[in-house]
Coordinates of C-alpha atoms and ligand atoms in Angstrom, one line a residue:
X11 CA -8.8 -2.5 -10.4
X12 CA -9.1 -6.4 -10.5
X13 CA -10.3 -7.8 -6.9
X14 CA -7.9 -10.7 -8.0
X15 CA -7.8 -13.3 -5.0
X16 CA -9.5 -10.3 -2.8
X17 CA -13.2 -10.5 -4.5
X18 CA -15.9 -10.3 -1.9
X19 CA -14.2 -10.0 1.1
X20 CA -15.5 -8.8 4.4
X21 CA -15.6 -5.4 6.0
X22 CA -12.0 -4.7 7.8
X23 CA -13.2 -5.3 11.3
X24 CA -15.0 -9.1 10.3
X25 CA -11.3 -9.6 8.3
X26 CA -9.4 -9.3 10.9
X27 CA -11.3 -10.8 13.8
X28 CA -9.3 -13.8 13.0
X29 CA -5.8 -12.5 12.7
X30 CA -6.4 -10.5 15.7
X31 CA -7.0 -14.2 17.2
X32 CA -4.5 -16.0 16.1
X33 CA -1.2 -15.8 18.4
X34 CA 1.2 -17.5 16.4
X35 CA 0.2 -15.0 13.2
X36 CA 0.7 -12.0 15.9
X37 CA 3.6 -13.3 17.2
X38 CA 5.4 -13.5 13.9
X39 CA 4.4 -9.9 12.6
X40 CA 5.2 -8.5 16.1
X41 CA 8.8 -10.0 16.0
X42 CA 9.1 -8.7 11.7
X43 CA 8.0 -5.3 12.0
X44 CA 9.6 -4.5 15.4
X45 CA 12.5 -5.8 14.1
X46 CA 12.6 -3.9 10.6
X47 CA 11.2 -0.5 12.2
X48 CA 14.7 -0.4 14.6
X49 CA 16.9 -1.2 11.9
X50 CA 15.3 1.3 9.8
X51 CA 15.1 4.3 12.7
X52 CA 19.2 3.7 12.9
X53 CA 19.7 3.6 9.4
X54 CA 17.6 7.1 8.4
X55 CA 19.3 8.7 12.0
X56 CA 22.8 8.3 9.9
X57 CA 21.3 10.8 7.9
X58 CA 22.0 14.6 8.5
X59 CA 20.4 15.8 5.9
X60 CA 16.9 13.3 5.9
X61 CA 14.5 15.8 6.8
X62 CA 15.7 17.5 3.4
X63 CA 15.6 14.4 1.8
X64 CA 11.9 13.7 2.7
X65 CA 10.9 17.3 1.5
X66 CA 13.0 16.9 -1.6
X67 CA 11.2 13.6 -2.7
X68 CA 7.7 14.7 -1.2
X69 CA 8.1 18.3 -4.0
X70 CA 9.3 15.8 -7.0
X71 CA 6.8 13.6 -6.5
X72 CA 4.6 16.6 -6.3
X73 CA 5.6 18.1 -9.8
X74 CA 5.7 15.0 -11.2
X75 CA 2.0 14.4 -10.3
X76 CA 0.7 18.2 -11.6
X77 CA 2.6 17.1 -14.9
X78 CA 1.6 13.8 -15.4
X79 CA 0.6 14.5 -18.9
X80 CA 3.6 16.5 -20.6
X81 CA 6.1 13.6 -18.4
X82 CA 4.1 10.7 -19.6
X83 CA 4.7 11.8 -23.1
X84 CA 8.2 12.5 -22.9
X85 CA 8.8 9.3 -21.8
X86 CA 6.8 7.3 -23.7
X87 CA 9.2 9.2 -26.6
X88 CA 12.4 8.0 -25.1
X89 CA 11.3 4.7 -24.6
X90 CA 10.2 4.0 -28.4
X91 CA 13.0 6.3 -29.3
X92 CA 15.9 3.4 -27.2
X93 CA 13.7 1.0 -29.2
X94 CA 11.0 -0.1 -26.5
X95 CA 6.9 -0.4 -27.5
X96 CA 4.9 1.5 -25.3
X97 CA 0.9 0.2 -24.3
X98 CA -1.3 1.9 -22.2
X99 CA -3.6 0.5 -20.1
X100 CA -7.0 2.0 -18.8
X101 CA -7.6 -0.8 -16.2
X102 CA -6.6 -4.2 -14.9
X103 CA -8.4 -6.0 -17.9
X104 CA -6.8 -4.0 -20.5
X105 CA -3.3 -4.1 -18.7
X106 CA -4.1 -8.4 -18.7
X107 CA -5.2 -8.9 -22.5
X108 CA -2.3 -6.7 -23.2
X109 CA 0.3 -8.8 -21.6
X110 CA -1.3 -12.0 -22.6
X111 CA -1.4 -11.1 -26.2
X112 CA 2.5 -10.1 -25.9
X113 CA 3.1 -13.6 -24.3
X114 CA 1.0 -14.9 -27.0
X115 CA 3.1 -13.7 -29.6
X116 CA 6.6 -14.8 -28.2
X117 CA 5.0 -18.9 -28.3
X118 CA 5.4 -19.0 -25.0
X119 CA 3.7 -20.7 -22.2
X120 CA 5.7 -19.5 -18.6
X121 CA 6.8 -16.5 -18.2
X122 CA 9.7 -15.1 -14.8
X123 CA 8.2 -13.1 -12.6
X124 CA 10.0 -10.0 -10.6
X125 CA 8.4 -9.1 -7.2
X126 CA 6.0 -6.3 -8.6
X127 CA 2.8 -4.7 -6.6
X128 CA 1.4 -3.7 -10.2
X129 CA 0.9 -6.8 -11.6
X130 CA -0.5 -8.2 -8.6
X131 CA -3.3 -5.4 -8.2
X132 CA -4.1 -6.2 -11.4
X133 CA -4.5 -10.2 -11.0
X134 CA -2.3 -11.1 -13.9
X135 CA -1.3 -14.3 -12.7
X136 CA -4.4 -15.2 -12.6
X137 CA -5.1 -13.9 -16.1
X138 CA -2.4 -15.6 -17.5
X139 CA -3.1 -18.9 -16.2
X140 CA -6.8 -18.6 -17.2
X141 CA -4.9 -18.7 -20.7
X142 CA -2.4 -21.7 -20.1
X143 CA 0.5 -19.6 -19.5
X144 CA 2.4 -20.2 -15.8
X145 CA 3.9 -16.8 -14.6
X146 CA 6.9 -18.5 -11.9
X147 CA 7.6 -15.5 -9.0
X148 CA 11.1 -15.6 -8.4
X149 CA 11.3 -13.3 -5.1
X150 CA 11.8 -15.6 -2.3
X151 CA 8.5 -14.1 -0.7
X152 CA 6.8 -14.5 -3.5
X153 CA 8.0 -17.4 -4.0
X154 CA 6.6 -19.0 -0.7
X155 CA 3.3 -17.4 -1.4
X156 CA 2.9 -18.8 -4.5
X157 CA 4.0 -22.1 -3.2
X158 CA 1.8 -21.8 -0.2
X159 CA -1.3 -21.1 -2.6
X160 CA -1.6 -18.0 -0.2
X161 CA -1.8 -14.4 -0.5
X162 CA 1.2 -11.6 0.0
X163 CA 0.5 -9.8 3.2
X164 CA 3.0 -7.0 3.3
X165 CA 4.2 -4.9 0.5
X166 CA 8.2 -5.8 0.8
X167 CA 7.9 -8.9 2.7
X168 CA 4.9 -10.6 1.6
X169 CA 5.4 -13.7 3.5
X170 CA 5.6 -12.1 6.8
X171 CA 2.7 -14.0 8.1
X172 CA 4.8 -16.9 7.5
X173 CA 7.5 -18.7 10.4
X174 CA 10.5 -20.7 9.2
X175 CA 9.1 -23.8 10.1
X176 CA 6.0 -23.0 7.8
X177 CA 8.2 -22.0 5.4
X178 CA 10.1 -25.4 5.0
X179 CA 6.6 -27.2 5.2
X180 CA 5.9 -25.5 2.2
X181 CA 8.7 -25.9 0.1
X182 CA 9.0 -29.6 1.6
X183 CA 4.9 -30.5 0.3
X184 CA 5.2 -28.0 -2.5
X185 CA 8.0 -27.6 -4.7
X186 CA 8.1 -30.7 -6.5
X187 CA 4.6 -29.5 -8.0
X188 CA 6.2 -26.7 -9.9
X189 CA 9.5 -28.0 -10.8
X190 CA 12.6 -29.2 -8.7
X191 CA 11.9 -30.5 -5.3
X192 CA 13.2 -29.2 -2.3
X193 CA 16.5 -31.5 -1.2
X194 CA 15.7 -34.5 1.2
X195 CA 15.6 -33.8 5.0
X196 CA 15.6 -29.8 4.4
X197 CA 15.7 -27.8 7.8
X198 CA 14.5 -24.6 8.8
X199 CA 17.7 -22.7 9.0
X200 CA 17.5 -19.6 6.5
X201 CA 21.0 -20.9 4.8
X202 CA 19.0 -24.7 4.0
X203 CA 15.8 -22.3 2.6
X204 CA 17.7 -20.0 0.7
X205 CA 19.3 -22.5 -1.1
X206 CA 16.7 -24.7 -1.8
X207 CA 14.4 -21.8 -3.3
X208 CA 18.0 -21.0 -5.1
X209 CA 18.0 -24.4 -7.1
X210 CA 14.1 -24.3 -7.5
X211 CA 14.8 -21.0 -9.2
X212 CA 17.9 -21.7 -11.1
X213 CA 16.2 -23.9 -13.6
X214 CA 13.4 -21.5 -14.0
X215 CA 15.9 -18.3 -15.2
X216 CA 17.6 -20.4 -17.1
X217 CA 14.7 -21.9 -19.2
X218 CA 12.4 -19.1 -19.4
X219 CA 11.9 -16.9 -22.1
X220 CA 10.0 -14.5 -21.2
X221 CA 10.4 -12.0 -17.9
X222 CA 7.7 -10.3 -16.6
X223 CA 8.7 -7.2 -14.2
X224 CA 7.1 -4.1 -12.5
X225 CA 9.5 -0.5 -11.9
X226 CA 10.1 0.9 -9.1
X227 CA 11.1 4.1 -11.0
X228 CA 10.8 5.6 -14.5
X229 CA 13.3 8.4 -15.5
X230 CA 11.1 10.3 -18.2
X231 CA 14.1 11.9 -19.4
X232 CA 15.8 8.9 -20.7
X233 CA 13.2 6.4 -21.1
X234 CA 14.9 4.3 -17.8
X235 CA 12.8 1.9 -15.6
X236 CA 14.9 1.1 -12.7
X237 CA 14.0 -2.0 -10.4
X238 CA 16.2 -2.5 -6.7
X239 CA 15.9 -5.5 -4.8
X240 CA 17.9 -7.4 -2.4
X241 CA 18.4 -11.0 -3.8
X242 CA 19.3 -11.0 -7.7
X243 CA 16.3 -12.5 -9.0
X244 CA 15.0 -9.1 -10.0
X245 CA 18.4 -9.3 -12.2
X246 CA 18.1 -12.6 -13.6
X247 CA 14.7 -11.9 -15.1
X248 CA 15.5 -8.6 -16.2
X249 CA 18.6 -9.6 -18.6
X250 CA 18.5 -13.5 -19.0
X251 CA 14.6 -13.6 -20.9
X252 CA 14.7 -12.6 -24.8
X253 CA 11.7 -11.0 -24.1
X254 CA 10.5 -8.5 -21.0
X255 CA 7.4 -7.0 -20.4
X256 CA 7.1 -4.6 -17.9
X257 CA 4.0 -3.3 -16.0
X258 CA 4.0 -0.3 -14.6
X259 CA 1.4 2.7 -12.5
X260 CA 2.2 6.0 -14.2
X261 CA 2.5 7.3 -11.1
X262 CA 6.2 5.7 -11.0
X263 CA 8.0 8.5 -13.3
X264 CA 10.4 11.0 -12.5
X265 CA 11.7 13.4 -14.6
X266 CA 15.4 13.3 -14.6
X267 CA 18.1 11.2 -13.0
X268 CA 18.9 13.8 -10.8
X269 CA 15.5 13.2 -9.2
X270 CA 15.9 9.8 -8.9
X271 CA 19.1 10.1 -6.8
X272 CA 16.8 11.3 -3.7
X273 CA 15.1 8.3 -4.3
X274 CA 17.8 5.9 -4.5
X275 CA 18.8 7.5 -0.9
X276 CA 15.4 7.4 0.8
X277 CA 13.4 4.1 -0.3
X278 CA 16.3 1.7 0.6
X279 CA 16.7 3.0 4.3
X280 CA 12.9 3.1 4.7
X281 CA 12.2 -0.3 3.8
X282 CA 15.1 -2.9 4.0
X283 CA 17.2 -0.4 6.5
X284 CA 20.2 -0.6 4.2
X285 CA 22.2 2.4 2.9
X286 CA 21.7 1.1 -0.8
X287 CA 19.8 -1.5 -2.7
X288 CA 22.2 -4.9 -3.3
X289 CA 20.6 -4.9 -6.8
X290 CA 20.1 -1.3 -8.7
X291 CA 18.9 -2.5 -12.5
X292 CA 18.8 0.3 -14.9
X293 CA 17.5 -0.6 -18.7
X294 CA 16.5 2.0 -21.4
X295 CA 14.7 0.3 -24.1
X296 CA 17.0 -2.6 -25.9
X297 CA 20.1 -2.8 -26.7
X298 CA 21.8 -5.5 -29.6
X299 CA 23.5 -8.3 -28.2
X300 CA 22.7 -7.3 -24.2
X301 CA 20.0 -8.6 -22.7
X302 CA 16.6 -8.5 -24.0
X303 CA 15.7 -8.2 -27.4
X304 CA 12.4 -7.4 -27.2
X305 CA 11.4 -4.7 -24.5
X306 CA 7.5 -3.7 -24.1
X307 CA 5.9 -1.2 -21.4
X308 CA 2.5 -1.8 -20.4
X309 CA 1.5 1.6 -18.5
X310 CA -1.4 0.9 -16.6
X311 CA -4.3 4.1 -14.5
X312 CA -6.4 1.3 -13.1
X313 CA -8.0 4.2 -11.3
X314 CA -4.7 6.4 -10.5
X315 CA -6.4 9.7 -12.8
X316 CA -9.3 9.2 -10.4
X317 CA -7.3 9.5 -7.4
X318 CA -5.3 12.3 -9.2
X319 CA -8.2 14.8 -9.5
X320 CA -9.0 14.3 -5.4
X321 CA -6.9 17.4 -4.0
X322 CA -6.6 15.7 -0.7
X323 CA -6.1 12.0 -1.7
X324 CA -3.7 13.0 -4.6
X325 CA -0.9 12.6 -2.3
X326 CA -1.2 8.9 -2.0
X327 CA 0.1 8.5 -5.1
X328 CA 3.8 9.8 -4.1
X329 CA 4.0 6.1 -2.5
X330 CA 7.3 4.8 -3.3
X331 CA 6.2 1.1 -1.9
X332 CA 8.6 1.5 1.0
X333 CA 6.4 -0.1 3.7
X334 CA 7.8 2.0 6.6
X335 CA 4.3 2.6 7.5
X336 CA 3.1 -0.8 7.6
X337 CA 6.1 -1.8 10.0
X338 CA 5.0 1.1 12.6
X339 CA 1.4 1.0 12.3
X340 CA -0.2 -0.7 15.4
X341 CA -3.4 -1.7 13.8
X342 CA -1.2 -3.4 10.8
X343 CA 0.7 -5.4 13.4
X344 CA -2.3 -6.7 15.0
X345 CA -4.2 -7.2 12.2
X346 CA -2.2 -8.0 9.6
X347 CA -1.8 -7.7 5.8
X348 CA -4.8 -10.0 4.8
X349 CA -7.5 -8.1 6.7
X350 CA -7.1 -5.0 3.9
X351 CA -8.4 -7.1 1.4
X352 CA -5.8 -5.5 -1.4
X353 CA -2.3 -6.3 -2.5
X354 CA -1.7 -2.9 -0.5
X355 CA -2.2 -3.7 2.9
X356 CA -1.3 -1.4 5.9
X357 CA -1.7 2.4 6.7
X358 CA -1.1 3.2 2.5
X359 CA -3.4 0.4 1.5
X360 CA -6.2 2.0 3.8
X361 CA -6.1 5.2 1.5
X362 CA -4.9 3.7 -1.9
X363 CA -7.5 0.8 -2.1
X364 CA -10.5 2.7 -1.8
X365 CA -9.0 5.4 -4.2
X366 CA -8.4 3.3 -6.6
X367 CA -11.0 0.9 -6.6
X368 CA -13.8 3.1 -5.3
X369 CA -15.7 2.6 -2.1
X370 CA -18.9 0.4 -2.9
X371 CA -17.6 -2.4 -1.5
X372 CA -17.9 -3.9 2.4
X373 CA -14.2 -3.9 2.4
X374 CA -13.4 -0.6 0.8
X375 CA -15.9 1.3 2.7
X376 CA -14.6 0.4 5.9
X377 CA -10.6 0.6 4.8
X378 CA -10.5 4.3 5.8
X379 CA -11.7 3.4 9.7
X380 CA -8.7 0.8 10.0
X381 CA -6.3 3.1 12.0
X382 CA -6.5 4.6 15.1
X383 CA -5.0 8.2 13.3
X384 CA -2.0 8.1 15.9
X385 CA -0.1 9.6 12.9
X386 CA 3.3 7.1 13.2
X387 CA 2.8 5.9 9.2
X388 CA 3.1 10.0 8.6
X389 CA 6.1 10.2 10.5
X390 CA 7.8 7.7 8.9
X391 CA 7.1 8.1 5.6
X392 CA 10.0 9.1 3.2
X393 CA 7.2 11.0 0.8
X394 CA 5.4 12.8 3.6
X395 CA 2.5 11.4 2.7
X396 CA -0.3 12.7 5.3
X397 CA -2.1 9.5 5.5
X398 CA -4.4 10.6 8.5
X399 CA -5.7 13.7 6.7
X400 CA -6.3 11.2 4.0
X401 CA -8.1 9.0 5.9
X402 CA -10.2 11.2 7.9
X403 CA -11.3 12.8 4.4
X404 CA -12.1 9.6 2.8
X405 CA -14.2 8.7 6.4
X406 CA -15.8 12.0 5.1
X407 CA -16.2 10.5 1.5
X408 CA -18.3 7.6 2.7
X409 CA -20.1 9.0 5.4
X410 CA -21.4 12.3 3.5
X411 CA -21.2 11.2 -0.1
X412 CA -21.6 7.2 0.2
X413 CA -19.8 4.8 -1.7
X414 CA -17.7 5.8 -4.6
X415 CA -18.1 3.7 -7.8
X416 CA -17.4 4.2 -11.3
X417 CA -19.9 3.9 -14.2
X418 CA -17.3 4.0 -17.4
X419 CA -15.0 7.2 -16.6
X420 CA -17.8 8.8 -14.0
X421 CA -17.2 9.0 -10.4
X422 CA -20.8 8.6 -9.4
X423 CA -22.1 8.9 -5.9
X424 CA -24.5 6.7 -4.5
X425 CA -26.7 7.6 -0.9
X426 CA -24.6 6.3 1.8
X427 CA -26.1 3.4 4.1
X428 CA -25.2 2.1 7.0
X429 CA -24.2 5.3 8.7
X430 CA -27.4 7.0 8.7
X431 CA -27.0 7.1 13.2
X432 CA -23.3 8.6 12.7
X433 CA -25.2 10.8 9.8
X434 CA -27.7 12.0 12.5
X435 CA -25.1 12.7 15.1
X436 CA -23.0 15.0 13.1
X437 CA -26.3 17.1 12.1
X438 CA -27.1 17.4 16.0
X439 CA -23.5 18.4 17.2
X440 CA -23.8 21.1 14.0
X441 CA -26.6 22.6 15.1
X442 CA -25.5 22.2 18.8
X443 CA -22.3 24.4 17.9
X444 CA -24.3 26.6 16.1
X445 CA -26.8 27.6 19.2
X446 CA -24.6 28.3 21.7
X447 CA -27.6 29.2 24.1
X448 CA -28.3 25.5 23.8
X449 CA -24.8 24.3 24.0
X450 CA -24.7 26.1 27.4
X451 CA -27.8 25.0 28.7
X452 CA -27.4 21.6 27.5
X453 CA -24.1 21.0 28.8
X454 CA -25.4 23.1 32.3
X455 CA -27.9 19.9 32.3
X456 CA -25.5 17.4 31.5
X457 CA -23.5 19.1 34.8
X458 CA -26.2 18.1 37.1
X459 CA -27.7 15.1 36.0
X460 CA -23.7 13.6 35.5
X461 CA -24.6 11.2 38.1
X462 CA -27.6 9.6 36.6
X463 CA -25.6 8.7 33.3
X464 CA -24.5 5.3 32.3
X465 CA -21.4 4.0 31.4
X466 CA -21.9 2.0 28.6
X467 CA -23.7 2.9 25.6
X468 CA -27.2 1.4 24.8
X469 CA -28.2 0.3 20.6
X470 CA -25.4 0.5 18.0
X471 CA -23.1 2.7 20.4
X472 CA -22.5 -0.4 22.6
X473 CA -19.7 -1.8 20.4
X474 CA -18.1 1.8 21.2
X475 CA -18.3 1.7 24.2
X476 CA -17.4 -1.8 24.7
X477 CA -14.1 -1.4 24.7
X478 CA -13.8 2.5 25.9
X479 CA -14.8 4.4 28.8
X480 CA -17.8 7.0 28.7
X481 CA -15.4 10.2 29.3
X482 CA -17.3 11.7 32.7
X483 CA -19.1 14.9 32.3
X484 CA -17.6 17.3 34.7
X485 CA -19.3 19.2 37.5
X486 CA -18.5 22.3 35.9
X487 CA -19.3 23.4 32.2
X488 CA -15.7 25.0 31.2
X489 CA -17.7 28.1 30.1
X490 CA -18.7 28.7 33.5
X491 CA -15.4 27.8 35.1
X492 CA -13.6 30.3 32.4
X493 CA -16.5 32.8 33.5
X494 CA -16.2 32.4 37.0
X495 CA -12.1 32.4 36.9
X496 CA -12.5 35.3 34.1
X497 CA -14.1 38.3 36.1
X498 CA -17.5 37.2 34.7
X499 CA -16.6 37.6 31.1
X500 CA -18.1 34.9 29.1
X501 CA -15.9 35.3 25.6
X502 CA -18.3 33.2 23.9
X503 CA -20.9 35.8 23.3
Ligands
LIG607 S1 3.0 5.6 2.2 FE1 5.0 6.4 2.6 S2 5.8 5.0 4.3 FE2 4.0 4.0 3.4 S3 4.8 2.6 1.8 FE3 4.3 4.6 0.8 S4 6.2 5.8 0.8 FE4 6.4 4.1 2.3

């Protein structure tokens, strides 16, 4: 997976010192994700039948993934049978040269760009660029990201970092540098910005000729990629270009289009709280006269057969990209999207990231701490993905097995550092358990000398308790208060 505009980034905690910091930052993801987590609760409550929903989408996804191969071949059949090319795509660099190549061969030198998470984890805006080919984003998020020379900080609202009044700086300083300017004397009220990022936009779908896009969904059956969005632009790109490239995880398929109705019911109420998408686009390879001509699918692993083979971590890969879970999760709203160091920011990014990219860096090592396991992003989440159980398992990874990192197609596991005093811990309360003629008479000590013990922890366990209070020992071990309440019987023997 391409670090992209993440390379060499800190360890979670030292990325979002800052955010954690900076009020105004807080204040707008505090108002967003409050704000997006009611509307959502009401919208899935109209639902009888959600809880049915959930399980239904959780077991597709489920199939899906234990069939990867036979549904990855059917489709790839459909799609070159409806007159599509197919490419596959080990990693990000692969996925990249392929794309360029493709743009390469249109003559082209700017592409239109639908809101896709694929393309970004792969970096291939920067790829393209690096070969004198502009790739325009025509989401209005996007949009003022790429404006704002920034980076996307939530996976449906990337610029949610970003106020109104920021918003109109940017489009006042920077649209003129990429094409129309914004009009003279443009406000901050959402009707002004929409339309200026409108008539930026226009020009661009009507010029370009070649439309990049991700999928949300790919119906194996058929050969179908479907994309929904809220604004049109998804639209635009997807039928005006002669030529569309699309980039897509293979995780994405479903089998039929009977699958894909659960779909269609769950990700819009989870992430934008409507009933259905403004914009369903449906496209099965090309078709004479309509829309594109030229119709190529660049499947990209990047690292998703790796996290396919972890029993535990597999079920990440159910993600639909709704973002429910970023909008409850309390560490996500104080911290923020940047601080995960990945396009996939938030409770999902914290098990995707280090799955997919491995766990030898700063940043991926400590993703799997960033939550406090209070288990809201599992409630939410339309694929019942158990992100805790994840997440403790992947604390496991890097603790027991050290960082992950792959040497060609081998998972290879390096020593672990940095935890050596966690490490040494664990071994203790093993054998502790273990002995319980210790465990008594240790915890008998700990009874009576509870008055001599500190409050705060001294070396590395100060940070801990920094912020925490020691829990007191109390004056009775519970094995002798279950003893001496239990006629004597101890049941640990
Ligand atoms: S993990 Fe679940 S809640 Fe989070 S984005 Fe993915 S599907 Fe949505």
């Amino acid at each position: 997976m391409s670090g992209g505009t993440f390379v060499g980034m800190p360890a979670f905690p030292k990325a979002a010192h800052e955010a954690v910091n900076n009020q105004t930052l807080r204040g707008n993801l505090r108002h967003a994700t409050h704000t997006i987590r009611g509307k959502r609760a009401k919208a899935v409550a109209e639902m009888s039948d959600w809880a049915e929903l959930r399980e239904a989408g959780k077991r597709i996804k489920d199939h899906t993934l234990r069939h990867l191969d036979t549904y990855l071949v059917q489709l790839e059949e459909s799609v070159t049978a409806a007159g599509g090319v197919v490419h596959w795509a080990a990693d990000a660099d692969e996925a990249n040269r392929i794309v360029v190549e493709l743009v390469r061969m249109t003559g082209e030198s700017e592409v239109v760009k639908v809101k896709s998470m694929a393309t970004q984890e792969i970096g291939l805006n920067e790829a393209l660029e690096a070969e004198g080919i502009a790739a325009y984003e025509t989401d209005l998020a996007e949009l003022i990201v790429q404006l704002g020379k920034d980076r996307p900080s939530h996976i449906l609202v990337p610029a949610i970092h970003r106020n109104r009044g920021e918003i109109r700086d940017i489009f006042a300083r920077e649209m003129s540098e990429w094409g129309r300017p914004a009009p003279e004397g443009l406000t901050d009220t959402p009707a002004e910005l929409a339309e200026a990022a409108r008539l930026h936009l226009r020009e661009k779908f009507l010029r370009a000729k070649v439309g990049v896009s991700g999928a949300n969904f790919m119906v194996a059956e058929t050969g179908t990629l479907v994309v929904v969005e809220s604004e049109g632009n998804g639209r635009m790109c997807l039928t005006l270009p002669e030529t569309l490239i699309s980039v897509v995880g293979i995780e994405k398929i479903v089998p039929t289009w009977r699958d894909l109705e659960v779909f269609l019911q769950t990700l819009p109420r989870s992430s934008t709280a409507e009933r259905m998408n403004p914009y369903t686009s449906t496209w099965t390879g090309t078709t004479d006269g309509d829309g594109p001509q030229t119709f190529h699918l660049v499947l990209i692993d990047n690292g998703r057969t790796d996290t396919l083979a972890d029993e535990v971590g597999r079920q990440a890969l159910r993600c639909i990209r709704c973002s429910a879970c970023l909008n409850v999760c309390p560490v996500y709203e104080r911290a923020g999207g940047h601080a995960y160091g990945s396009v996939y920011p938030g409770p999902i990014g914290a098990i995707l990231s280090p799955q997919l990219r491995g766990t030898a860096s700063e940043i991926d090592a400590s993703l799997p701490y960033a939550s406090s396991l209070c288990g809201a992003c599992y409630e939410v989440c339309p694929v019942a993905i158990d992100i805790p159980e994840v997440l403790v398992h992947l604390r496991e990874r890097v603790v027991e097995g050290g960082p992950v990192t792959r040497d060609g197609n081998k998972v290879v596991l390096k020593p672990a550092k940095g935890h050596a005093a966690e490490r040494a811990a664990m071994r203790a309360a093993r054998w502790a358990f273990s002995h319980p003629g210790a465990l008594r008479t240790g915890q008998r000590l700990a009874s009576r000398t509870r008055r001599f013990h500190p409050r705060t922890l001294p070396g590395p366990g100060k940070a801990w308790s920094g912020t925490r209070d020691l829990p007191a020992v109390p004056a009775e071990p519970f094995r002798d208060w279950w003893q001496r309440t239990n006629g004597g019987k101890d049941t640990s023997k």
